[in-house]
CSV table of C-alpha atoms and ligand atoms in Angstrom, one decimal:
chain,number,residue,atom,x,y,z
A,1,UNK,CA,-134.5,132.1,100.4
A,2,UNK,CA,-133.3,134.8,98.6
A,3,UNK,CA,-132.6,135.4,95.1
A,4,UNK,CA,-128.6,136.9,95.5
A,5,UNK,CA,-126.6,135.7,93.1
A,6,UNK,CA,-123.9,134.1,95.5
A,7,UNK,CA,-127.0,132.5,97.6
A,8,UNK,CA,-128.6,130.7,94.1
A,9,UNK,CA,-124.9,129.1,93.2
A,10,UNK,CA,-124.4,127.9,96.4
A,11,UNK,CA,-127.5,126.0,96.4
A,12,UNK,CA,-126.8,124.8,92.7
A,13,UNK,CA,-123.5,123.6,94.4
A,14,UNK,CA,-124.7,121.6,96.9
A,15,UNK,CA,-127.8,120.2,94.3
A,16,UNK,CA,-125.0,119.8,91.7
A,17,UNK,CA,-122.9,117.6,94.1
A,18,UNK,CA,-125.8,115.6,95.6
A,19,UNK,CA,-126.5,115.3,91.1
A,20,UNK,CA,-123.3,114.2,90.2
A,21,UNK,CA,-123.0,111.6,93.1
A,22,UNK,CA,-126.3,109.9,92.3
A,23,UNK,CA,-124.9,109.8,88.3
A,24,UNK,CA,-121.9,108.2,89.2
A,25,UNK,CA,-123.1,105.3,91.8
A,26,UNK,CA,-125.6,104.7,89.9
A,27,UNK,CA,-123.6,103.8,86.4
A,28,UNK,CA,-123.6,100.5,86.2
A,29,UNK,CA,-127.6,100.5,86.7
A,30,UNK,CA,-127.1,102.7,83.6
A,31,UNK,CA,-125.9,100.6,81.6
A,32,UNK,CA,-128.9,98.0,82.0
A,33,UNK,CA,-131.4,100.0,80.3
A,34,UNK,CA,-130.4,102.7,77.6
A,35,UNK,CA,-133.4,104.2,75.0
A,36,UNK,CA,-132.4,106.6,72.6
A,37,UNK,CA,-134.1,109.9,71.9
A,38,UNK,CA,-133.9,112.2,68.9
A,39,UNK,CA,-131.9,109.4,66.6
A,40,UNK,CA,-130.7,105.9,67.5
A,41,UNK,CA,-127.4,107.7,68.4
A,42,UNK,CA,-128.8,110.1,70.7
A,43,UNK,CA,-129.0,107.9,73.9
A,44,UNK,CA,-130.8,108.7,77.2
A,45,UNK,CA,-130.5,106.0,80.5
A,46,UNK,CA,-132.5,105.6,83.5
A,47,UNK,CA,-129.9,107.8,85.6
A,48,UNK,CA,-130.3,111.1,83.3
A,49,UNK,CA,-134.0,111.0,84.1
A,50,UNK,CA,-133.0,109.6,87.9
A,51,UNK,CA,-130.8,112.5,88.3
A,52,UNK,CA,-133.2,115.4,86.8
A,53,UNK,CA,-135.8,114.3,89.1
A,54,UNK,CA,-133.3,114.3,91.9
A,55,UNK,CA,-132.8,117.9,91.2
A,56,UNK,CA,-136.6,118.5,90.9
A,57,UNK,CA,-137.1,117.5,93.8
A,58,UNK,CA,-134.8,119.3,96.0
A,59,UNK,CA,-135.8,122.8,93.7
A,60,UNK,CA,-139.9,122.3,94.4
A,61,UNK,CA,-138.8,121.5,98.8
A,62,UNK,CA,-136.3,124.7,99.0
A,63,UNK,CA,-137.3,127.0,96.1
A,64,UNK,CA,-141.5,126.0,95.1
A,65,UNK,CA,-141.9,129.3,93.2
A,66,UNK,CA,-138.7,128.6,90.5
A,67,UNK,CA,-139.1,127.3,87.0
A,68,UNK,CA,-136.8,124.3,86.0
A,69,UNK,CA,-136.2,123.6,82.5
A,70,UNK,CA,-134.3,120.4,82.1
A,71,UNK,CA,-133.1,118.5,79.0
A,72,UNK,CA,-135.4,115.1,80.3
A,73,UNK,CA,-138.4,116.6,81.0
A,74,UNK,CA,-138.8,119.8,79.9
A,75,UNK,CA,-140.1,123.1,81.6
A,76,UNK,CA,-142.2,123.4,84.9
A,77,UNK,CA,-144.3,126.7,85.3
A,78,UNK,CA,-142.7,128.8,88.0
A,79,UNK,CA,-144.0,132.7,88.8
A,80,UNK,CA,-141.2,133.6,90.8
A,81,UNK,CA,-139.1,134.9,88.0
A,82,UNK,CA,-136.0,132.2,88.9
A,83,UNK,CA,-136.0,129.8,86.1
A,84,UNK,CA,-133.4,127.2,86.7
A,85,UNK,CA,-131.9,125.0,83.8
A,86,UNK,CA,-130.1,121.9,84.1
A,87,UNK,CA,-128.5,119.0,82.0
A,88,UNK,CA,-128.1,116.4,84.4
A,89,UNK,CA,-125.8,114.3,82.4
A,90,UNK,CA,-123.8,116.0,79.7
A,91,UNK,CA,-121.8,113.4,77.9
A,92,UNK,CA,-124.2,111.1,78.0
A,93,UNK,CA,-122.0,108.8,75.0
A,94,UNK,CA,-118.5,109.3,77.4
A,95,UNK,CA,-120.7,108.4,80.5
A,96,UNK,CA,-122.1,105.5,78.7
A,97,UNK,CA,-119.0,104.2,77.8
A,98,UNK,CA,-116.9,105.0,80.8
A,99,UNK,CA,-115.2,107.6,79.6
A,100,UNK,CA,-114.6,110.0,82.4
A,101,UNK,CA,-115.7,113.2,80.7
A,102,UNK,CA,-119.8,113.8,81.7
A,103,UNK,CA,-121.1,116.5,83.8
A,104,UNK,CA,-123.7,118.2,85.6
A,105,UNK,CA,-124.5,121.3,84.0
A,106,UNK,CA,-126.8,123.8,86.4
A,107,UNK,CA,-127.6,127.4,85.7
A,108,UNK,CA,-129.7,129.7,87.6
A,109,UNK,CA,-131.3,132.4,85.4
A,110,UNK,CA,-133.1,135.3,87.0
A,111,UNK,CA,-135.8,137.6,84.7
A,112,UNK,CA,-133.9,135.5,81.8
A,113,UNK,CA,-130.6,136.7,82.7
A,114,UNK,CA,-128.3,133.9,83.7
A,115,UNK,CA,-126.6,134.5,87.7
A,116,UNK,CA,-125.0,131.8,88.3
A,117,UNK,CA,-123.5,128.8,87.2
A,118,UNK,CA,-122.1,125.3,88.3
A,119,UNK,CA,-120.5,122.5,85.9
A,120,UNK,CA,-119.0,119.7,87.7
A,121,UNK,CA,-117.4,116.5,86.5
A,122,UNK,CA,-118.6,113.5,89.1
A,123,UNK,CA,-115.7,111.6,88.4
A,124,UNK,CA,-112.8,114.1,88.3
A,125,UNK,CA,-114.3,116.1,91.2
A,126,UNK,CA,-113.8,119.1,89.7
A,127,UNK,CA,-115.9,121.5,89.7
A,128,UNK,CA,-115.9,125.2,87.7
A,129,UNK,CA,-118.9,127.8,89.5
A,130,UNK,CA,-119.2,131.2,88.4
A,131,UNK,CA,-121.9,134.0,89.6
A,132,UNK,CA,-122.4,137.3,87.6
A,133,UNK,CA,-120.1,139.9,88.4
A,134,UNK,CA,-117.9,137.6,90.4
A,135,UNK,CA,-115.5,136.1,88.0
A,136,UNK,CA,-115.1,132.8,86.8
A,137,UNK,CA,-113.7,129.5,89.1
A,138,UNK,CA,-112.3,125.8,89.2
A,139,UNK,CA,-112.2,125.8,93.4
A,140,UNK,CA,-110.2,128.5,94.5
A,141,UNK,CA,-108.1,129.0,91.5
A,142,UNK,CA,-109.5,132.0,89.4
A,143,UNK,CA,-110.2,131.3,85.4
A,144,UNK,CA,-108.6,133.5,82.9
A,145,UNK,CA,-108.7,132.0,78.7
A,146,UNK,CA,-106.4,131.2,76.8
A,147,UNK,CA,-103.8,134.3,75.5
A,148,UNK,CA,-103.2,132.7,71.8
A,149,UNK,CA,-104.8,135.0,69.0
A,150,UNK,CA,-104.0,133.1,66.4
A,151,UNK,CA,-106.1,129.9,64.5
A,152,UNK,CA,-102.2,128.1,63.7
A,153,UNK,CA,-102.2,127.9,67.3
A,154,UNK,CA,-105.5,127.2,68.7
A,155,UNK,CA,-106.0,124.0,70.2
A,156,UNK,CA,-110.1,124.0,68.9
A,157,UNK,CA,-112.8,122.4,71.1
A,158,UNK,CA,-116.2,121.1,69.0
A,159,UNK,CA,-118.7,118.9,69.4
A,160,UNK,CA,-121.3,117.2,66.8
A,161,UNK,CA,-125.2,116.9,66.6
A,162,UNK,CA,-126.9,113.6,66.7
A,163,UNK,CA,-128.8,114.2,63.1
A,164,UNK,CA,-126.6,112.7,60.5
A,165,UNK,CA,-127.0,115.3,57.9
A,166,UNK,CA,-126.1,117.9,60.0
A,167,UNK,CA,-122.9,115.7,61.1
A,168,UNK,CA,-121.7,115.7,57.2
A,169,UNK,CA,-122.2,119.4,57.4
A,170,UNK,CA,-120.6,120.2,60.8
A,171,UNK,CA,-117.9,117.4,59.4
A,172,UNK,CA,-117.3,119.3,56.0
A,173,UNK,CA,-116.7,122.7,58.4
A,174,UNK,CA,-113.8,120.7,60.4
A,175,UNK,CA,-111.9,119.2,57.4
A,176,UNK,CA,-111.5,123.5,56.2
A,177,UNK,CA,-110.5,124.1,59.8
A,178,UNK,CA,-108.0,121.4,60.3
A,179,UNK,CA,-105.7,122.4,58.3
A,180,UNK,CA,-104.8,125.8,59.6
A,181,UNK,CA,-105.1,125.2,63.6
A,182,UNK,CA,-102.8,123.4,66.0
A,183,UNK,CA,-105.4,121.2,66.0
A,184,UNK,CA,-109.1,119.8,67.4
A,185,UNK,CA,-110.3,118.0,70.4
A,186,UNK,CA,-114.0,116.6,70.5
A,187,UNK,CA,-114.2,115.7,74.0
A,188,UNK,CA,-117.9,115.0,74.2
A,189,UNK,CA,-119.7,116.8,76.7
A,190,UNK,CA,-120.3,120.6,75.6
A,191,UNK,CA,-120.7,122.1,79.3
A,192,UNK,CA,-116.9,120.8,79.7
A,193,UNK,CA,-115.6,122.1,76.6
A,194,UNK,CA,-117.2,126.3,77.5
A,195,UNK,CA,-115.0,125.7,81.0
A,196,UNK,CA,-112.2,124.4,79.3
A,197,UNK,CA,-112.0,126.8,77.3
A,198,UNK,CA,-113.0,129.4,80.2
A,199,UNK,CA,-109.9,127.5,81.7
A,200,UNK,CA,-107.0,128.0,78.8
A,201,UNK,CA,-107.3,124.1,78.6
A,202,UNK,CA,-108.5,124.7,75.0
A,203,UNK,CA,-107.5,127.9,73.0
A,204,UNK,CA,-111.2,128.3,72.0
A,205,UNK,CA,-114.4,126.2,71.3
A,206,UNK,CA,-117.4,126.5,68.6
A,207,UNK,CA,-120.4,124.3,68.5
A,208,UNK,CA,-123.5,124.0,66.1
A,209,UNK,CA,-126.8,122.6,67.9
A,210,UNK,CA,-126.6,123.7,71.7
A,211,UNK,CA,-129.6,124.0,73.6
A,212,UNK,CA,-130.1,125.6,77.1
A,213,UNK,CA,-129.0,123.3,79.1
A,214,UNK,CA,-125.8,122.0,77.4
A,215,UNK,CA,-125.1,126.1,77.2
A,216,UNK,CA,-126.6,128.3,80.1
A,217,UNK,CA,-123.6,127.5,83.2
A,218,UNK,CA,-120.7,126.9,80.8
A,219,UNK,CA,-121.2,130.5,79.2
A,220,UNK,CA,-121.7,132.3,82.4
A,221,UNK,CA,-118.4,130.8,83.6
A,222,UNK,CA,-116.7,131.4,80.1
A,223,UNK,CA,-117.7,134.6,80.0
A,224,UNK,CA,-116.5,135.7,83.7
A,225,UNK,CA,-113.4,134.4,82.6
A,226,UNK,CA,-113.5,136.9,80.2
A,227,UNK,CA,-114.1,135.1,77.0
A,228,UNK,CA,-116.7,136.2,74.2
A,229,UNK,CA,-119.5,134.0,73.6
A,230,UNK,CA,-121.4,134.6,70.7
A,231,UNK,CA,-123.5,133.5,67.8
A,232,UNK,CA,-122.9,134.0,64.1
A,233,UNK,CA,-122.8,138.1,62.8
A,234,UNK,CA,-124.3,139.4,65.9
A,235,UNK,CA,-126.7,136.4,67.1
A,236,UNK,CA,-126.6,135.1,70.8
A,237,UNK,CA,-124.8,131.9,71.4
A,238,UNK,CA,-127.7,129.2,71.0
A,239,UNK,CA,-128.6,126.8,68.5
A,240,UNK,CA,-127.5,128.1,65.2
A,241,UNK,CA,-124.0,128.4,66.5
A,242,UNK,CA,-121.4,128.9,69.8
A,243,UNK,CA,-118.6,130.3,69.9
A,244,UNK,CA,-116.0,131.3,73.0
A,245,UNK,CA,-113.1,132.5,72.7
A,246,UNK,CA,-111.1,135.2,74.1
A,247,UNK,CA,-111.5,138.3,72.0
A,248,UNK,CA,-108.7,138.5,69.7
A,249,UNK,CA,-109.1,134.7,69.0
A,250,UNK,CA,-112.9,135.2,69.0
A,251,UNK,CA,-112.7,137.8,66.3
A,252,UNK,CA,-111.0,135.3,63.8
A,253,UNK,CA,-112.5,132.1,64.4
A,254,UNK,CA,-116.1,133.9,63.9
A,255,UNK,CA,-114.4,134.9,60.6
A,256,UNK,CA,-113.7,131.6,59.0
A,257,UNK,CA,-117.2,130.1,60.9
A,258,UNK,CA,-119.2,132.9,58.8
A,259,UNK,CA,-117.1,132.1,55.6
A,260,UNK,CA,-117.7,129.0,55.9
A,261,UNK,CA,-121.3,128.7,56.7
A,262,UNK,CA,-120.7,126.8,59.9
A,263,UNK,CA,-124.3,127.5,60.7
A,264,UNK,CA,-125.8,125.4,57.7
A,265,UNK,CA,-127.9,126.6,55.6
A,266,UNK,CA,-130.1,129.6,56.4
B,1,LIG,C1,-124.2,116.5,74.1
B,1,LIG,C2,-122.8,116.8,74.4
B,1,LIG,C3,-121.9,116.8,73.2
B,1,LIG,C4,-122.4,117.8,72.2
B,1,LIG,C5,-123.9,117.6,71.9
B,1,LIG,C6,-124.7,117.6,73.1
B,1,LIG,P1,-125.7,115.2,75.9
B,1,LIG,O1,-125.1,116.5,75.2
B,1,LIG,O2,-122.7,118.0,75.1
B,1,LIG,O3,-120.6,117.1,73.5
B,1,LIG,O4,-121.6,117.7,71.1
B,1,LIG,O5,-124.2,118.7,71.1
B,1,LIG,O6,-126.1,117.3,72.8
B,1,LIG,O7,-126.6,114.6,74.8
B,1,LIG,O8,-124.6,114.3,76.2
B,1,LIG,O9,-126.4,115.7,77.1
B,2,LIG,CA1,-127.8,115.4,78.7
């Protein structure tokens, strides 16, 4: 198969779908057996892992040569340069509680660079898929952000870790935002949040604590849509900090993260 951009997301599609459907159905088998991972309120059921391996599985038939790294178990060794990176269930908390807010989160990266990128919500059916160069979509309806420029009337996405000390932190940073935007939503799956905001459903969204696979499809498709997604003072969005925005609203949100340390500490 070959490695064109519009070929990888239409295979990430298709896995994305078969994903989201096996999530889904399989909820209430869920719900019998939940562990916990990196704190007791980090949870993890037998359909995230069912629904990595799913994806696994399909990658080593059509693609054997690909890397996968996926939040469950890890990174496979590839060779082909085609590293693939998925969350299978982000939201795991809304998903766990019904709430109809999850997602599968699959992004193709090629020599590192991401090329493609699928989000879609199993229960809403909808589904956002972008492809470098090729602009950003929710089916045929093309994304553009958000036009406010202003924090008094940005509607904020964010999300929180699962460590509690860097909750307190990430909470003190919220109670200075509040205050001077329209105000926040914390809709609980991260992947949804970059396409909402990739949408104009929120005005912008910052996050401390991503990893790959909560970030890699939801930036590609932000960033077709033409938002900035960045780090802190020059960094890459990752870990230490997200933020996307459109650039007017970009440019003043990383302001007030930077003054107020929304990083933590160095
Ligand atoms: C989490 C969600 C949440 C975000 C956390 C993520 P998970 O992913 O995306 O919105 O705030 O940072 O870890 O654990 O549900 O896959
Ligand atoms: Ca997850």
């Amino acid at each position: 198969m070959s490695d064109d951009p519009r070929d990888l997301l239409e295979l990430a599609v298709r896995l994305a779908r078969e994903a989201g459907e096996l999530a889904r159905s399989g909820r209430q088998r869920a719900l019998a057996a939940v562990g916990s991972k990196s704190s007791p309120t980090d949870p993890v059921t037998e359909l995230d892992r069912a629904t990595e391996s799913l994806v696994r599985q399909r990658l080593a038939a059509e693609r054997p040569g690909d890397e996968v790294l996926g939040e469950e178990a890890g990174s496979s060794s590839g060779g082909s340069g085609v590293r693939w990176v998925l969350d299978p269930i982000d939201g795991t908390v809304n998903y766990l509680y019904g709430l109809p807010q999850y997602a599968v989160s699959l992004a193709v990266q090629c020599q590192g660079r991401t090329v493609a990128g699928v989000v879609r919500n199993p229960e809403s059916g909808e589904e956002w898929t972008a492809f470098a160069g090729g602009g950003a979509w929710r089916g045929e309806h093309r994304l553009a952000g958000s036009a406010v420029s202003t924090l008094d009337r940005a509607l904020l996405g964010t999300g929180f870790g699962y460590d509690s000390a860097v909750r307190a932190e990430q909470a003190a940073v919220v109670a200075e935002l509040l205050p001077k935007v329209r105000d926040i939503r914390r809709l609980g799956a991260a992947s949804l949040d970059l396409c909402f905001a990739a949408e104009g459903r929120l005005d912008a969204y910052y996050e401390r604590g991503l990893q790959p696979w909560d970030l890699a499809a939801g930036e590609l498709i932000a960033q077709e849509a033409g938002l900035l997604v960045t780090g802190l003072a020059g960094e890459p969005a990752g870990a230490a900090m997200t933020i996307a925005a459109p650039p007017d609203l970009h440019a003043v949100l990383h302001a007030e993260l930077v003054r107020l340390g929304a990083a933590g500490p160095a």
